[in-house]
PDB file of C-alpha atoms in Angstrom:
ATOM      1  CA  MET A 773     -67.369 348.054  62.987  1.00 90.00           C
ATOM      2  CA  LEU A 774     -70.446 346.551  63.857  1.00 96.00           C
ATOM      3  CA  SER A 775     -73.497 347.872  61.984  1.00 96.00           C
ATOM      4  CA  ASN A 776     -76.500 349.147  64.331  1.00 97.00           C
ATOM      5  CA  GLU A 777     -78.479 345.867  63.512  1.00 97.00           C
ATOM      6  CA  GLN A 778     -75.426 343.720  64.491  1.00 98.00           C
ATOM      7  CA  LEU A 779     -75.076 345.493  67.772  1.00 98.00           C
ATOM      8  CA  LEU A 780     -78.637 344.830  68.742  1.00 98.00           C
ATOM      9  CA  ARG A 781     -78.526 341.193  67.266  1.00 98.00           C
ATOM     10  CA  TYR A 782     -75.455 340.390  69.099  1.00 98.00           C
ATOM     11  CA  SER A 783     -76.111 342.349  72.329  1.00 98.00           C
ATOM     12  CA  SER A 784     -76.177 339.692  74.553  1.00 98.00           C
ATOM     13  CA  ASN A 785     -72.609 338.512  73.296  1.00 98.00           C
ATOM     14  CA  LEU A 786     -71.401 341.976  73.507  1.00 98.00           C
ATOM     15  CA  LEU A 787     -72.525 342.582  77.221  1.00 98.00           C
ATOM     16  CA  MET A 788     -70.286 339.757  78.237  1.00 98.00           C
ATOM     17  CA  LYS A 789     -66.516 340.646  78.902  1.00 97.00           C
ATOM     18  CA  GLU A 790     -65.580 337.154  77.810  1.00 98.00           C
ATOM     19  CA  ILE A 791     -66.809 337.900  74.307  1.00 98.00           C
ATOM     20  CA  GLY A 792     -67.397 341.706  73.864  1.00 98.00           C
ATOM     21  CA  GLU A 793     -67.130 343.435  70.493  1.00 98.00           C
ATOM     22  CA  ALA A 794     -63.547 342.127  69.828  1.00 98.00           C
ATOM     23  CA  GLY A 795     -64.913 338.798  70.231  1.00 98.00           C
ATOM     24  CA  GLN A 796     -67.794 339.201  68.150  1.00 98.00           C
ATOM     25  CA  GLN A 797     -65.644 340.516  65.386  1.00 98.00           C
ATOM     26  CA  ARG A 798     -63.478 337.335  65.616  1.00 98.00           C
ATOM     27  CA  LEU A 799     -66.807 335.118  65.310  1.00 98.00           C
ATOM     28  CA  LEU A 800     -68.099 336.819  62.274  1.00 98.00           C
ATOM     29  CA  LYS A 801     -64.666 336.431  60.618  1.00 98.00           C
ATOM     30  CA  SER A 802     -64.544 332.577  61.472  1.00 98.00           C
ATOM     31  CA  HIS A 803     -65.255 329.655  59.182  1.00 98.00           C
ATOM     32  CA  VAL A 804     -66.735 326.382  60.697  1.00 98.00           C
ATOM     33  CA  LEU A 805     -67.293 323.338  58.815  1.00 98.00           C
ATOM     34  CA  ILE A 806     -69.987 320.980  60.095  1.00 98.00           C
ATOM     35  CA  ILE A 807     -70.251 317.479  58.640  1.00 98.00           C
ATOM     36  CA  GLY A 808     -73.643 315.911  59.696  1.00 98.00           C
ATOM     37  CA  LEU A 809     -76.820 317.438  60.040  1.00 98.00           C
ATOM     38  CA  GLY A 810     -78.669 315.163  62.276  1.00 97.00           C
ATOM     39  CA  GLY A 811     -79.269 315.326  66.049  1.00 97.00           C
ATOM     40  CA  LEU A 812     -75.879 316.955  66.871  1.00 98.00           C
ATOM     41  CA  GLY A 813     -75.444 319.022  63.772  1.00 98.00           C
ATOM     42  CA  CYS A 814     -78.984 320.773  63.964  1.00 98.00           C
ATOM     43  CA  PRO A 815     -78.416 322.450  67.338  1.00 98.00           C
ATOM     44  CA  ALA A 816     -74.852 323.124  66.642  1.00 98.00           C
ATOM     45  CA  SER A 817     -75.601 324.960  63.432  1.00 98.00           C
ATOM     46  CA  GLN A 818     -78.441 326.840  64.842  1.00 98.00           C
ATOM     47  CA  TYR A 819     -76.326 328.160  67.873  1.00 98.00           C
ATOM     48  CA  LEU A 820     -73.231 328.833  65.457  1.00 98.00           C
ATOM     49  CA  ALA A 821     -75.504 331.035  63.143  1.00 98.00           C
ATOM     50  CA  SER A 822     -77.371 332.881  65.860  1.00 98.00           C
ATOM     51  CA  SER A 823     -74.107 333.712  67.595  1.00 98.00           C
ATOM     52  CA  GLY A 824     -72.832 335.356  64.592  1.00 98.00           C
ATOM     53  CA  VAL A 825     -69.964 332.886  63.120  1.00 98.00           C
ATOM     54  CA  GLY A 826     -69.581 334.353  59.798  1.00 98.00           C
ATOM     55  CA  LYS A 827     -69.220 331.436  57.699  1.00 98.00           C
ATOM     56  CA  ILE A 828     -70.573 327.830  57.866  1.00 98.00           C
ATOM     57  CA  THR A 829     -70.018 325.213  55.508  1.00 98.00           C
ATOM     58  CA  LEU A 830     -72.686 322.333  55.885  1.00 98.00           C
ATOM     59  CA  VAL A 831     -72.245 318.730  54.482  1.00 98.00           C
ATOM     60  CA  ASP A 832     -74.751 316.060  54.542  1.00 98.00           C
ATOM     61  CA  HIS A 833     -76.089 313.642  51.657  1.00 97.00           C
ATOM     62  CA  ASP A 834     -79.077 312.528  53.614  1.00 98.00           C
ATOM     63  CA  THR A 835     -82.978 313.351  53.298  1.00 98.00           C
ATOM     64  CA  VAL A 836     -85.305 314.081  56.064  1.00 98.00           C
ATOM     65  CA  SER A 837     -87.379 311.273  57.285  1.00 98.00           C
ATOM     66  CA  LEU A 838     -90.260 311.230  60.006  1.00 98.00           C
ATOM     67  CA  SER A 839     -88.056 309.426  62.484  1.00 96.00           C
ATOM     68  CA  ASN A 840     -85.546 312.245  62.447  1.00 97.00           C
ATOM     69  CA  LEU A 841     -88.124 314.801  63.718  1.00 97.00           C
ATOM     70  CA  GLN A 842     -87.917 313.771  67.295  1.00 97.00           C
ATOM     71  CA  ARG A 843     -84.496 315.372  67.841  1.00 97.00           C
ATOM     72  CA  GLN A 844     -83.367 317.015  64.723  1.00 97.00           C
ATOM     73  CA  THR A 845     -84.882 320.612  65.257  1.00 96.00           C
ATOM     74  CA  LEU A 846     -83.807 322.384  61.908  1.00 97.00           C
ATOM     75  CA  TYR A 847     -86.627 320.345  60.173  1.00 98.00           C
ATOM     76  CA  SER A 848     -90.260 320.135  59.984  1.00 97.00           C
ATOM     77  CA  SER A 849     -92.932 317.488  58.692  1.00 98.00           C
ATOM     78  CA  ASP A 850     -93.092 319.496  55.563  1.00 97.00           C
ATOM     79  CA  ASP A 851     -89.408 318.686  55.007  1.00 97.00           C
ATOM     80  CA  ILE A 852     -89.688 314.927  55.027  1.00 98.00           C
ATOM     81  CA  GLY A 853     -88.084 313.544  51.839  1.00 98.00           C
ATOM     82  CA  LEU A 854     -86.093 316.779  51.253  1.00 98.00           C
ATOM     83  CA  SER A 855     -82.407 317.450  51.387  1.00 98.00           C
ATOM     84  CA  LYS A 856     -81.225 318.028  54.901  1.00 98.00           C
ATOM     85  CA  ALA A 857     -78.391 320.387  53.573  1.00 98.00           C
ATOM     86  CA  ARG A 858     -80.773 322.251  51.525  1.00 98.00           C
ATOM     87  CA  GLN A 859     -83.511 322.787  54.156  1.00 98.00           C
ATOM     88  CA  ALA A 860     -80.795 323.480  57.021  1.00 98.00           C
ATOM     89  CA  ASP A 861     -79.403 326.092  54.621  1.00 98.00           C
ATOM     90  CA  HIS A 862     -83.069 327.713  54.406  1.00 97.00           C
ATOM     91  CA  SER A 863     -83.494 327.688  57.968  1.00 97.00           C
ATOM     92  CA  LEU A 864     -80.129 328.988  59.057  1.00 98.00           C
ATOM     93  CA  SER A 865     -80.328 331.924  56.406  1.00 97.00           C
ATOM     94  CA  ARG A 866     -83.701 332.835  57.882  1.00 97.00           C
ATOM     95  CA  LEU A 867     -82.434 332.868  61.339  1.00 98.00           C
ATOM     96  CA  ASN A 868     -79.438 334.977  60.680  1.00 98.00           C
ATOM     97  CA  PRO A 869     -78.801 336.518  57.113  1.00 96.00           C
ATOM     98  CA  ASP A 870     -75.391 337.690  58.204  1.00 93.00           C
ATOM     99  CA  VAL A 871     -74.005 334.235  58.005  1.00 98.00           C
ATOM    100  CA  ARG A 872     -72.732 333.033  54.606  1.00 98.00           C
ATOM    101  CA  ILE A 873     -74.007 329.357  54.362  1.00 98.00           C
ATOM    102  CA  THR A 874     -72.458 326.831  51.885  1.00 98.00           C
ATOM    103  CA  ALA A 875     -74.658 323.699  51.857  1.00 98.00           C
ATOM    104  CA  LEU A 876     -73.209 320.661  50.385  1.00 98.00           C
ATOM    105  CA  GLU A 877     -75.510 317.791  49.264  1.00 97.00           C
ATOM    106  CA  GLU A 878     -72.898 315.099  49.416  1.00 96.00           C
ATOM    107  CA  LYS A 879     -71.197 312.636  51.711  1.00 95.00           C
ATOM    108  CA  ALA A 880     -67.958 313.214  53.352  1.00 95.00           C
ATOM    109  CA  TYR A 881     -65.197 310.933  51.767  1.00 92.00           C
ATOM    110  CA  GLU A 882     -61.636 310.694  51.430  1.00 90.00           C
ATOM    111  CA  GLU A 883     -61.633 312.453  48.119  1.00 90.00           C
ATOM    112  CA  ASN A 884     -63.405 315.645  49.158  1.00 94.00           C
ATOM    113  CA  LEU A 885     -62.528 316.182  52.836  1.00 97.00           C
ATOM    114  CA  ASP A 886     -59.183 317.486  52.574  1.00 97.00           C
ATOM    115  CA  ALA A 887     -60.454 320.389  50.286  1.00 97.00           C
ATOM    116  CA  LEU A 888     -63.110 320.945  52.747  1.00 98.00           C
ATOM    117  CA  VAL A 889     -61.199 320.921  55.919  1.00 98.00           C
ATOM    118  CA  GLU A 890     -58.345 323.055  54.506  1.00 97.00           C
ATOM    119  CA  GLN A 891     -60.921 326.062  54.038  1.00 97.00           C
ATOM    120  CA  ALA A 892     -62.235 325.981  57.344  1.00 98.00           C
ATOM    121  CA  GLY A 893     -60.771 327.352  60.822  1.00 98.00           C
ATOM    122  CA  LEU A 894     -62.500 324.552  62.797  1.00 98.00           C
ATOM    123  CA  VAL A 895     -64.389 321.300  62.080  1.00 98.00           C
ATOM    124  CA  LEU A 896     -67.394 319.936  64.021  1.00 98.00           C
ATOM    125  CA  ASP A 897     -67.933 316.093  63.667  1.00 98.00           C
ATOM    126  CA  CYS A 898     -71.686 315.528  63.737  1.00 98.00           C
ATOM    127  CA  THR A 899     -71.664 312.220  62.046  1.00 97.00           C
ATOM    128  CA  ASP A 900     -73.019 309.067  63.361  1.00 93.00           C
ATOM    129  CA  ASN A 901     -70.804 306.433  61.942  1.00 91.00           C
ATOM    130  CA  ARG A 902     -67.114 305.198  62.650  1.00 93.00           C
ATOM    131  CA  GLU A 903     -65.927 305.153  59.082  1.00 94.00           C
ATOM    132  CA  THR A 904     -66.601 308.610  58.336  1.00 96.00           C
ATOM    133  CA  ARG A 905     -65.287 309.834  61.821  1.00 97.00           C
ATOM    134  CA  TYR A 906     -62.046 308.166  60.987  1.00 97.00           C
ATOM    135  CA  LEU A 907     -61.752 309.977  57.726  1.00 97.00           C
ATOM    136  CA  ILE A 908     -62.617 313.290  59.340  1.00 98.00           C
ATOM    137  CA  ASN A 909     -59.954 312.729  62.152  1.00 98.00           C
ATOM    138  CA  GLN A 910     -57.320 311.678  59.512  1.00 97.00           C
ATOM    139  CA  SER A 911     -57.908 314.843  57.407  1.00 98.00           C
ATOM    140  CA  CYS A 912     -57.933 317.250  60.318  1.00 98.00           C
ATOM    141  CA  TYR A 913     -54.619 315.724  61.409  1.00 97.00           C
ATOM    142  CA  ARG A 914     -53.066 315.817  57.929  1.00 97.00           C
ATOM    143  CA  LEU A 915     -54.025 319.697  57.745  1.00 97.00           C
ATOM    144  CA  ASN A 916     -53.477 320.649  61.424  1.00 97.00           C
ATOM    145  CA  THR A 917     -57.282 321.734  61.762  1.00 98.00           C
ATOM    146  CA  PRO A 918     -58.729 321.739  65.181  1.00 98.00           C
ATOM    147  CA  LEU A 919     -61.707 319.195  65.457  1.00 98.00           C
ATOM    148  CA  ILE A 920     -64.617 318.925  68.024  1.00 98.00           C
ATOM    149  CA  SER A 921     -66.393 315.734  67.839  1.00 98.00           C
ATOM    150  CA  ALA A 922     -69.488 314.616  69.912  1.00 98.00           C
ATOM    151  CA  ALA A 923     -71.639 311.554  70.027  1.00 97.00           C
ATOM    152  CA  ALA A 924     -74.700 310.496  71.845  1.00 97.00           C
ATOM    153  CA  ARG A 925     -76.820 307.266  72.537  1.00 95.00           C
ATOM    154  CA  GLY A 926     -79.591 306.670  74.803  1.00 96.00           C
ATOM    155  CA  PHE A 927     -78.921 308.896  77.834  1.00 97.00           C
ATOM    156  CA  ASN A 928     -75.365 309.115  77.410  1.00 97.00           C
ATOM    157  CA  GLY A 929     -73.189 311.632  75.296  1.00 98.00           C
ATOM    158  CA  GLN A 930     -69.516 312.326  75.004  1.00 98.00           C
ATOM    159  CA  LEU A 931     -67.467 315.147  73.579  1.00 98.00           C
ATOM    160  CA  ILE A 932     -63.898 315.711  72.647  1.00 98.00           C
ATOM    161  CA  ALA A 933     -61.901 318.512  71.292  1.00 98.00           C
ATOM    162  CA  LEU A 934     -58.801 317.618  69.424  1.00 98.00           C
ATOM    163  CA  ASN A 935     -55.891 319.833  68.223  1.00 98.00           C
ATOM    164  CA  PRO A 936     -53.185 318.123  65.906  1.00 97.00           C
ATOM    165  CA  GLU A 937     -50.584 320.626  67.305  1.00 95.00           C
ATOM    166  CA  HIS A 938     -50.943 319.214  70.876  1.00 96.00           C
ATOM    167  CA  SER A 939     -49.539 315.946  72.204  1.00 95.00           C
ATOM    168  CA  HIS A 940     -52.854 314.249  73.352  1.00 97.00           C
ATOM    169  CA  GLY A 941     -54.318 311.448  71.385  1.00 97.00           C
ATOM    170  CA  CYS A 942     -56.785 311.569  68.237  1.00 97.00           C
ATOM    171  CA  TYR A 943     -60.241 309.933  67.594  1.00 97.00           C
ATOM    172  CA  GLN A 944     -58.346 306.843  66.442  1.00 96.00           C
ATOM    173  CA  CYS A 945     -56.547 306.411  69.721  1.00 96.00           C
ATOM    174  CA  LEU A 946     -60.028 306.460  71.409  1.00 95.00           C
ATOM    175  CA  TYR A 947     -61.562 303.958  69.163  1.00 94.00           C
ATOM    176  CA  PRO A 948     -58.910 301.971  67.299  1.00 92.00           C
ATOM    177  CA  ASP A 949     -59.627 299.836  64.247  1.00 81.00           C
ATOM    178  CA  ASP A 950     -60.024 296.634  66.602  1.00 67.00           C
ATOM    179  CA  VAL A 951     -62.660 298.075  68.848  1.00 67.00           C
ATOM    180  CA  ASN A 952     -66.177 297.277  67.851  1.00 66.00           C
ATOM    181  CA  GLU A 953     -68.685 299.939  66.668  1.00 61.00           C
ATOM    182  CA  PRO A 954     -70.639 300.999  69.521  1.00 57.00           C
ATOM    183  CA  LEU A 955     -74.409 301.156  69.078  1.00 51.00           C
ATOM    184  CA  ASN A 956     -75.932 304.362  67.878  1.00 56.00           C
ATOM    185  CA  CYS A 957     -79.296 306.208  67.789  1.00 55.00           C
ATOM    186  CA  SER A 958     -80.513 304.124  64.845  1.00 60.00           C
ATOM    187  CA  ASN A 959     -80.123 300.899  66.792  1.00 68.00           C
ATOM    188  CA  ALA A 960     -80.270 301.952  70.438  1.00 73.00           C
ATOM    189  CA  GLY A 961     -82.608 304.947  70.683  1.00 91.00           C
ATOM    190  CA  ILE A 962     -81.637 308.363  71.891  1.00 95.00           C
ATOM    191  CA  ALA A 963     -83.114 310.958  74.290  1.00 97.00           C
ATOM    192  CA  ALA A 964     -83.592 313.850  72.221  1.00 97.00           C
ATOM    193  CA  PRO A 965     -82.352 316.418  74.906  1.00 98.00           C
ATOM    194  CA  VAL A 966     -79.155 314.452  75.302  1.00 98.00           C
ATOM    195  CA  VAL A 967     -78.109 314.930  71.823  1.00 98.00           C
ATOM    196  CA  GLY A 968     -79.179 318.534  71.929  1.00 98.00           C
ATOM    197  CA  ILE A 969     -76.848 319.073  74.829  1.00 98.00           C
ATOM    198  CA  MET A 970     -73.970 317.529  73.022  1.00 98.00           C
ATOM    199  CA  GLY A 971     -74.396 319.636  69.959  1.00 98.00           C
ATOM    200  CA  SER A 972     -74.836 322.779  71.820  1.00 98.00           C
ATOM    201  CA  SER A 973     -71.652 321.786  73.747  1.00 98.00           C
ATOM    202  CA  GLN A 974     -69.643 321.572  70.445  1.00 98.00           C
ATOM    203  CA  THR A 975     -70.864 325.033  69.787  1.00 98.00           C
ATOM    204  CA  LEU A 976     -69.838 326.467  73.092  1.00 98.00           C
ATOM    205  CA  GLN A 977     -66.307 325.026  72.661  1.00 98.00           C
ATOM    206  CA  ALA A 978     -66.388 326.441  69.068  1.00 98.00           C
ATOM    207  CA  ILE A 979     -67.278 330.004  70.503  1.00 98.00           C
ATOM    208  CA  ASN A 980     -64.562 329.810  73.142  1.00 98.00           C
ATOM    209  CA  TYR A 981     -61.992 328.854  70.694  1.00 98.00           C
ATOM    210  CA  PHE A 982     -62.726 331.629  68.322  1.00 98.00           C
ATOM    211  CA  THR A 983     -62.853 334.074  71.091  1.00 98.00           C
ATOM    212  CA  GLY A 984     -59.462 333.218  72.517  1.00 97.00           C
ATOM    213  CA  HIS A 985     -60.542 330.868  75.504  1.00 97.00           C
ATOM    214  CA  LYS A 986     -58.547 328.067  76.428  1.00 95.00           C
ATOM    215  CA  LEU A 987     -59.971 324.567  75.607  1.00 97.00           C
ATOM    216  CA  ALA A 988     -59.589 321.322  77.353  1.00 97.00           C
ATOM    217  CA  TRP A 989     -57.766 319.803  74.437  1.00 98.00           C
ATOM    218  CA  GLY A 990     -57.640 316.015  74.441  1.00 98.00           C
ATOM    219  CA  TYR A 991     -59.936 315.520  77.317  1.00 98.00           C
ATOM    220  CA  LEU A 992     -63.100 313.200  76.684  1.00 98.00           C
ATOM    221  CA  HIS A 993     -66.158 314.605  78.520  1.00 98.00           C
ATOM    222  CA  THR A 994     -68.986 312.155  79.081  1.00 98.00           C
ATOM    223  CA  PHE A 995     -72.546 313.046  80.251  1.00 98.00           C
ATOM    224  CA  ASN A 996     -75.006 311.136  81.835  1.00 98.00           C
ATOM    225  CA  GLY A 997     -78.509 312.135  81.170  1.00 97.00           C
ATOM    226  CA  LEU A 998     -79.815 310.182  83.909  1.00 98.00           C
ATOM    227  CA  SER A 999     -77.750 311.527  86.804  1.00 97.00           C
ATOM    228  CA  GLN A1000     -76.983 314.647  85.173  1.00 96.00           C
ATOM    229  CA  ASN A1001     -73.262 314.313  85.771  1.00 98.00           C
ATOM    230  CA  TRP A1002     -70.378 315.010  83.684  1.00 98.00           C
ATOM    231  CA  GLN A1003     -66.951 313.265  83.912  1.00 98.00           C
ATOM    232  CA  GLN A1004     -63.465 313.929  81.985  1.00 97.00           C
ATOM    233  CA  LEU A1005     -60.642 311.613  81.177  1.00 97.00           C
ATOM    234  CA  TYR A1006     -57.594 312.775  79.315  1.00 98.00           C
ATOM    235  CA  LEU A1007     -56.907 310.895  75.927  1.00 97.00           C
ATOM    236  CA  PRO A1008     -53.196 309.957  75.626  1.00 97.00           C
ATOM    237  CA  ARG A1009     -51.499 309.563  72.214  1.00 96.00           C
ATOM    238  CA  ALA A1010     -51.225 305.973  71.419  1.00 95.00           C
ATOM    239  CA  ALA A1011     -47.723 304.933  70.004  1.00 93.00           C
ATOM    240  CA  SER A1012     -49.240 302.594  67.589  1.00 92.00           C
ATOM    241  CA  CYS A1013     -51.934 305.019  66.205  1.00 95.00           C
ATOM    242  CA  PRO A1014     -51.519 305.276  62.366  1.00 95.00           C
ATOM    243  CA  VAL A1015     -52.773 309.035  62.546  1.00 96.00           C
ATOM    244  CA  CYS A1016     -51.021 310.659  65.367  1.00 95.00           C
ATOM    245  CA  GLY A1017     -48.761 307.939  67.141  1.00 87.00           C
ATOM    246  CA  GLY A1018     -45.137 307.311  66.576  1.00 70.00           C
ATOM    247  CA  GLN A1019     -43.601 308.666  63.385  1.00 69.00           C
ATOM    248  CA  ASN A1020     -47.077 310.335  62.427  1.00 72.00           C
ATOM    249  CA  ALA A1021     -46.873 312.431  65.817  1.00 68.00           C
ATOM    250  CA  HIS A1022     -47.008 316.286  65.544  1.00 58.00           C
ATOM    251  CA  SER A1023     -44.990 318.458  67.834  1.00 45.00           C
ATOM    252  CA  SER A1024     -46.907 319.646  70.970  1.00 40.00           C
TER     253      SER A1024
END
């Protein structure tokens, strides 16, 4: 049963038939792993916490810099030089004390990812480099854990929900090893609202997943911030993919 305080805190969720009390209970029992606490991870974690996702694990080894503040809304000028994971923990705990936060001031790497992914019901990839994204994708496919990945640069964003139990492609199918690293916000700039939209969209997908709504698994959603247009394209599995193709493929 929800407490009186929870009934008030989550009243907007409870009024929607798409969530209701049963959906809110599922959110409170859910565990999300967020890797990366930059422009994507900030809004994603804020909306997960405010919506009542019961447990959130945060992973980021970086510290807050002045240039982050244009788009990373969990931090203030007073946080410059401090740990992103630690400051995010403080901000989210103040936002919603219901949520159990585990903040890890470490880099996501091959040796620690499987243990982190195994404990979570869903992973949000909010990182900004290809190498880490590959490792997250590989770990999620090894452990059959759903993954929601997003990216943004300039006025453009993209989002994809991946489920290892389905027959669509994975992140490595989308960006094989021989495809050059695209520009990112550090070398191409980023419109702050665009990365906010993408991070918020990751949370929306997460809420839909935990409350029993169907996700468009394997569809790449692209957003153009100048035209305000969304497009989607299905990502097929690549037979040569070392993660999900050929003998590595999972059954759909």
